[in-house]
Short mmCIF file of C-alpha atoms in Angstrom, two decimals:
data_model
loop_
_atom_site.label_atom_id
_atom_site.label_comp_id
_atom_site.label_asym_id
_atom_site.label_seq_id
_atom_site.Cartn_x
_atom_site.Cartn_y
_atom_site.Cartn_z
CA MET A 1 3.66 18.98 -12.06
CA LYS A 2 7.03 19.46 -13.96
CA ARG A 3 8.39 21.53 -11.16
CA VAL A 4 7.63 18.63 -8.69
CA ALA A 5 9.10 16.01 -10.88
CA GLY A 6 12.37 18.45 -11.19
CA ARG A 7 12.38 18.81 -7.42
CA LEU A 8 11.84 14.76 -6.91
CA MET A 9 14.94 14.00 -9.12
CA ARG A 10 16.90 16.66 -6.99
CA SER A 11 15.84 14.87 -3.71
CA PRO A 12 18.54 12.26 -2.81
CA GLU A 13 15.33 10.06 -0.95
CA GLY A 14 13.38 10.62 -3.61
CA VAL A 15 15.56 9.02 -6.22
CA ALA A 16 16.82 5.98 -3.94
CA GLY A 17 13.08 5.29 -3.50
CA LEU A 18 12.18 5.74 -6.80
CA CYS A 19 14.92 3.53 -8.25
CA LEU A 20 13.86 0.66 -5.48
CA LEU A 21 10.17 0.83 -6.73
CA VAL A 22 11.22 0.79 -10.77
CA LEU A 23 13.08 -2.09 -9.48
CA LEU A 24 10.42 -4.15 -7.84
CA ALA A 25 8.10 -3.02 -10.54
CA ALA A 26 10.24 -4.44 -13.13
CA MET A 27 10.54 -7.54 -11.15
CA ALA A 28 7.12 -8.14 -10.91
CA LEU A 29 5.97 -7.15 -14.99
CA ALA A 30 9.05 -9.31 -15.86
CA ALA A 31 7.88 -12.64 -13.56
CA PRO A 32 5.50 -13.67 -16.36
CA LEU A 33 8.14 -13.96 -18.77
CA LEU A 34 10.84 -14.91 -16.72
CA PHE A 35 8.84 -17.82 -14.78
CA PRO A 36 5.74 -18.39 -16.75
CA GLY A 37 4.73 -21.27 -14.89
CA ASP A 38 2.95 -21.78 -11.55
CA PRO A 39 5.37 -20.47 -8.91
CA LEU A 40 3.91 -22.90 -6.70
CA ALA A 41 4.45 -25.59 -8.83
CA ILE A 42 7.05 -28.82 -7.67
CA VAL A 43 10.02 -28.01 -10.20
CA GLY A 44 13.21 -29.71 -8.46
CA ARG A 45 14.83 -31.78 -5.55
CA PRO A 46 13.63 -30.41 -1.86
CA MET A 47 15.89 -27.80 -0.27
CA THR A 48 18.37 -27.44 -3.52
CA ALA A 49 21.27 -24.75 -2.24
CA PRO A 50 21.37 -21.74 -3.67
CA PHE A 51 23.57 -21.46 -6.81
CA THR A 52 24.08 -25.05 -7.62
CA ASP A 53 21.91 -25.37 -10.44
CA PRO A 54 21.59 -22.94 -13.46
CA ALA A 55 18.03 -23.58 -13.41
CA LEU A 56 17.17 -22.86 -10.08
CA PRO A 57 19.47 -20.09 -9.44
CA LEU A 58 18.30 -19.44 -5.59
CA GLY A 59 17.38 -22.79 -4.99
CA THR A 60 14.15 -24.56 -3.94
CA ASP A 61 11.67 -24.86 -0.38
CA ARG A 62 11.10 -27.69 1.60
CA LEU A 63 9.05 -28.78 -1.08
CA GLY A 64 10.56 -28.49 -3.97
CA ARG A 65 9.35 -25.11 -5.06
CA ASP A 66 11.50 -22.63 -7.20
CA VAL A 67 12.40 -19.60 -4.46
CA ALA A 68 13.73 -17.49 -7.41
CA ALA A 69 9.91 -17.71 -9.01
CA GLY A 70 8.07 -17.19 -5.48
CA LEU A 71 10.59 -13.97 -4.99
CA MET A 72 9.44 -12.52 -8.50
CA HIS A 73 5.79 -13.38 -8.51
CA GLY A 74 5.63 -12.12 -4.53
CA ALA A 75 6.52 -8.93 -5.65
CA GLN A 76 3.60 -8.99 -8.05
CA THR A 77 1.60 -9.83 -4.81
CA SER A 78 3.09 -7.31 -2.62
CA LEU A 79 2.57 -4.28 -5.32
CA LEU A 80 -0.72 -5.08 -5.87
CA VAL A 81 -2.00 -5.03 -2.50
CA GLY A 82 -0.29 -2.01 -1.46
CA LEU A 83 -1.30 0.07 -4.82
CA ALA A 84 -4.96 -1.48 -4.24
CA THR A 85 -5.24 -0.99 -0.47
CA ALA A 86 -4.15 2.92 -1.14
CA LEU A 87 -6.62 3.31 -3.82
CA VAL A 88 -9.64 1.91 -1.86
CA ALA A 89 -8.97 3.84 1.39
CA LEU A 90 -7.92 7.11 -0.25
CA THR A 91 -11.47 7.06 -2.27
CA ALA A 92 -13.26 5.85 0.52
CA GLY A 93 -11.88 8.35 3.04
CA ALA A 94 -11.59 11.41 0.66
CA LEU A 95 -15.52 10.52 -0.19
CA VAL A 96 -16.35 10.56 3.65
CA GLY A 97 -14.37 13.53 4.74
CA THR A 98 -15.77 15.56 1.63
CA VAL A 99 -19.22 14.50 2.86
CA ALA A 100 -18.63 15.39 6.42
CA GLY A 101 -16.97 18.63 5.96
CA LEU A 102 -19.61 19.91 3.54
CA ALA A 103 -22.70 18.61 5.29
CA GLY A 104 -21.61 19.46 8.71
CA GLY A 105 -24.19 19.30 11.76
CA LEU A 106 -25.42 15.58 12.79
CA VAL A 107 -23.95 14.33 9.37
CA ASP A 108 -20.56 15.47 10.22
CA GLU A 109 -20.59 14.38 14.15
CA ALA A 110 -21.98 10.53 12.92
CA LEU A 111 -19.46 9.78 10.24
CA MET A 112 -16.68 11.02 12.78
CA ARG A 113 -18.21 9.17 15.56
CA VAL A 114 -18.10 6.24 12.53
CA VAL A 115 -14.24 7.16 12.21
CA ASP A 116 -13.55 7.23 15.79
CA ALA A 117 -15.05 3.83 15.86
CA PHE A 118 -13.03 2.28 13.26
CA GLN A 119 -9.58 4.25 14.87
CA ILE A 120 -10.27 2.13 18.59
CA VAL A 121 -9.23 -0.85 16.89
CA PRO A 122 -5.97 -1.21 15.66
CA GLY A 123 -5.55 -2.01 11.83
CA PHE A 124 -3.83 -5.39 12.08
CA LEU A 125 -6.54 -6.83 14.53
CA LEU A 126 -9.38 -5.36 12.43
CA ALA A 127 -8.00 -7.24 9.27
CA LEU A 128 -6.87 -10.32 11.25
CA ALA A 129 -10.66 -10.57 12.37
CA PHE A 130 -11.83 -9.49 9.00
CA VAL A 131 -10.26 -12.20 7.15
CA SER A 132 -10.58 -14.69 9.67
CA VAL A 133 -14.25 -14.55 9.26
CA ALA A 134 -14.56 -13.63 5.15
CA GLY A 135 -12.17 -15.88 3.82
CA ALA A 136 -8.37 -15.44 2.76
CA SER A 137 -8.22 -14.40 -0.86
CA LEU A 138 -6.59 -11.41 -2.51
CA PRO A 139 -9.96 -9.47 -2.86
CA VAL A 140 -10.98 -9.84 0.62
CA ILE A 141 -7.53 -8.97 2.30
CA ILE A 142 -7.45 -5.77 0.41
CA LEU A 143 -10.30 -4.63 1.70
CA ALA A 144 -9.42 -5.63 5.16
CA ILE A 145 -6.24 -3.85 5.35
CA ALA A 146 -8.34 -0.69 3.73
CA LEU A 147 -10.86 -0.69 6.40
CA GLY A 148 -7.95 0.06 9.14
CA ALA A 149 -6.32 2.25 6.63
CA TRP A 150 -9.31 4.74 5.59
CA THR A 151 -9.86 7.16 8.38
CA GLY A 152 -6.65 9.14 8.51
CA PRO A 153 -7.23 10.29 5.00
CA ALA A 154 -10.95 10.73 5.95
CA ARG A 155 -9.67 13.18 9.00
CA LEU A 156 -7.34 14.91 6.68
CA VAL A 157 -9.86 15.36 4.12
CA ARG A 158 -12.46 16.81 6.44
CA ALA A 159 -10.03 19.46 8.01
CA GLU A 160 -9.06 20.50 4.43
CA VAL A 161 -12.74 20.38 3.38
CA LEU A 162 -13.73 22.84 6.48
CA SER A 163 -11.17 25.06 5.50
CA ILE A 164 -11.74 25.29 1.42
CA ARG A 165 -15.38 25.11 1.77
CA GLU A 166 -15.17 28.96 3.29
CA ARG A 167 -13.45 30.40 -0.18
CA ASP A 168 -14.63 33.05 -2.30
CA TYR A 169 -14.72 30.61 -5.53
CA VAL A 170 -17.04 28.11 -3.27
CA SER A 171 -19.23 30.86 -2.56
CA ALA A 172 -19.13 31.82 -6.42
CA ALA A 173 -20.09 28.49 -7.08
CA ARG A 174 -23.55 28.24 -4.88
CA VAL A 175 -24.17 31.57 -5.56
CA ILE A 176 -24.65 30.49 -9.58
CA GLY A 177 -26.93 27.59 -8.27
CA MET A 178 -24.41 25.12 -8.64
CA HIS A 179 -25.62 21.59 -7.41
CA PRO A 180 -23.97 20.62 -4.02
CA ALA A 181 -22.21 17.42 -5.16
CA GLU A 182 -20.97 19.28 -8.35
CA ILE A 183 -19.53 21.70 -5.93
CA ALA A 184 -18.04 19.05 -3.82
CA LEU A 185 -16.54 16.94 -6.79
CA ARG A 186 -15.56 20.15 -9.08
CA GLU A 187 -14.08 22.63 -6.28
CA VAL A 188 -13.43 21.31 -3.29
CA LEU A 189 -12.13 17.88 -3.34
CA PRO A 190 -9.60 18.25 -6.40
CA ASN A 191 -8.21 20.98 -3.89
CA ALA A 192 -8.28 18.97 -0.83
CA LEU A 193 -6.35 16.21 -2.00
CA PRO A 194 -2.68 17.00 -2.37
CA PRO A 195 -1.95 17.02 1.32
CA VAL A 196 -4.02 13.62 1.28
CA LEU A 197 -1.52 12.14 -0.96
CA ALA A 198 1.35 12.68 1.15
CA LEU A 199 -0.43 9.79 3.27
CA THR A 200 -0.29 7.12 0.15
CA ALA A 201 3.03 5.98 1.12
CA VAL A 202 2.44 5.27 4.90
CA ILE A 203 -0.64 3.59 3.28
CA VAL A 204 1.04 1.07 0.52
CA ALA A 205 4.02 0.30 3.17
CA THR A 206 1.80 -0.58 5.86
CA ALA A 207 -0.18 -2.59 3.30
CA VAL A 208 2.42 -4.55 2.39
CA LEU A 209 3.45 -5.67 5.84
CA VAL A 210 -0.06 -6.51 6.95
CA GLU A 211 -0.56 -8.38 3.86
CA ALA A 212 2.92 -10.44 4.99
CA ALA A 213 1.98 -10.68 8.74
CA LEU A 214 -1.35 -12.48 7.59
CA SER A 215 0.58 -14.41 5.26
CA PHE A 216 3.20 -15.30 7.64
CA LEU A 217 0.21 -16.58 10.23
CA GLY A 218 -1.31 -18.49 7.68
CA LEU A 219 -4.36 -16.29 6.42
CA GLY A 220 -2.99 -15.30 3.05
CA ASP A 221 -4.34 -16.33 -0.13
CA PRO A 222 -3.61 -20.18 -0.86
CA ASN A 223 -3.56 -19.79 -4.39
CA VAL A 224 -0.88 -16.63 -4.70
CA VAL A 225 2.74 -16.88 -3.80
CA THR A 226 3.58 -14.37 -1.16
CA TRP A 227 6.66 -13.31 0.29
CA GLY A 228 4.85 -13.27 4.05
CA SER A 229 4.01 -17.11 3.18
CA MET A 230 7.71 -17.70 2.07
CA ILE A 231 9.23 -16.72 5.16
CA ALA A 232 6.74 -18.86 7.13
CA GLU A 233 7.93 -21.69 5.13
CA GLY A 234 11.53 -20.82 5.58
CA ARG A 235 11.44 -20.51 9.16
CA ASN A 236 10.82 -24.26 9.55
CA VAL A 237 14.58 -24.78 8.53
CA LEU A 238 15.81 -21.47 9.48
CA ARG A 239 19.09 -22.91 11.29
CA ILE A 240 19.85 -25.04 7.80
CA ALA A 241 18.47 -22.94 4.87
CA PRO A 242 18.33 -19.14 6.38
CA HIS A 243 18.03 -17.91 3.21
CA LEU A 244 14.50 -19.33 2.38
CA SER A 245 13.64 -16.60 5.25
CA ILE A 246 15.92 -13.88 4.60
CA VAL A 247 15.56 -13.60 0.46
CA PRO A 248 12.00 -12.78 0.54
CA GLY A 249 12.69 -10.51 3.83
CA LEU A 250 15.00 -8.84 1.97
CA GLY A 251 12.50 -7.86 -0.71
CA LEU A 252 9.84 -6.54 1.82
CA VAL A 253 12.57 -4.15 3.29
CA ALA A 254 13.56 -3.00 -0.33
CA THR A 255 9.67 -2.56 -0.66
CA VAL A 256 8.71 -0.34 2.25
CA LEU A 257 11.98 1.64 2.27
CA GLY A 258 11.48 2.29 -1.20
CA VAL A 259 8.12 3.36 -0.67
CA TYR A 260 9.10 5.50 2.38
CA LEU A 261 11.88 7.24 0.62
CA LEU A 262 9.84 8.26 -2.71
CA GLY A 263 7.11 9.50 -0.29
CA GLU A 264 10.05 11.80 1.71
CA GLY A 265 11.02 12.66 -1.71
CA LEU A 266 7.63 13.63 -3.04
CA ALA A 267 6.81 15.31 0.54
CA ASP A 268 9.82 17.94 -0.03
CA ALA A 269 9.01 18.23 -3.64
CA MET A 270 5.63 19.39 -2.91
CA ALA A 271 6.67 21.67 -0.17
CA GLY A 272 9.44 23.30 -2.59
CA ARG A 273 12.41 21.83 -0.78
CA LYS A 274 15.36 20.65 -2.63
CA GLY A 275 15.70 17.93 0.05
CA ARG A 276 16.31 18.11 3.87
CA GLY A 277 19.81 18.79 3.71
#
């Protein structure tokens, strides 16, 4: 782990991505301290221009809500959705892939057909349909995005398990009478996970963008502020106040770019490279 961290610190992509994500995480953690009130509350005159009121550094939107408060609290929502979706998708994919790879036969075939069925439908359309039926709330949105993201980890874990299950230490565990579930959790899964973790960056970035798109379409959680809903609100006055869409848009770009760069740096570090140059 120390070697991987050392290689990551020598990777320009990894360092840049880590700095961006640390900044965004600091924004998310500082949001309740700097803006303790409700970010959706009306706090001033509508359409206050940026840098004209010290109490409202980024101005207000059409309803008089603080843009800076929305930006800070929106970082919380985006990071929460991204990380929670990755956790759910990786957990579900790892379990399905492990069971399919170890069981083989009809169980493997049935589970892989389920994976194929989910992969046929684009992830965004699946999330859109699920949220439209189940209702717009943060847990539902996280589950909806995870429904389209777990298939990649499942296939990758299955491929790793098919290779690992034939190795000597797994055979030795069977010989000494270890329970199949114990073999899966203690011997197989820990060795199958490292390649799958490389997908985390892709899943997090995709989740952030899908959540923003759902909020932009009016299918986000109405009780929380999101960058997608801020962009949607700003599009109505894009010609006279473009900053209302540009500011949260930059937040989205920074988040996705940070996750991508950190993922590239981690991939290089785990492969033993100092960087791509």
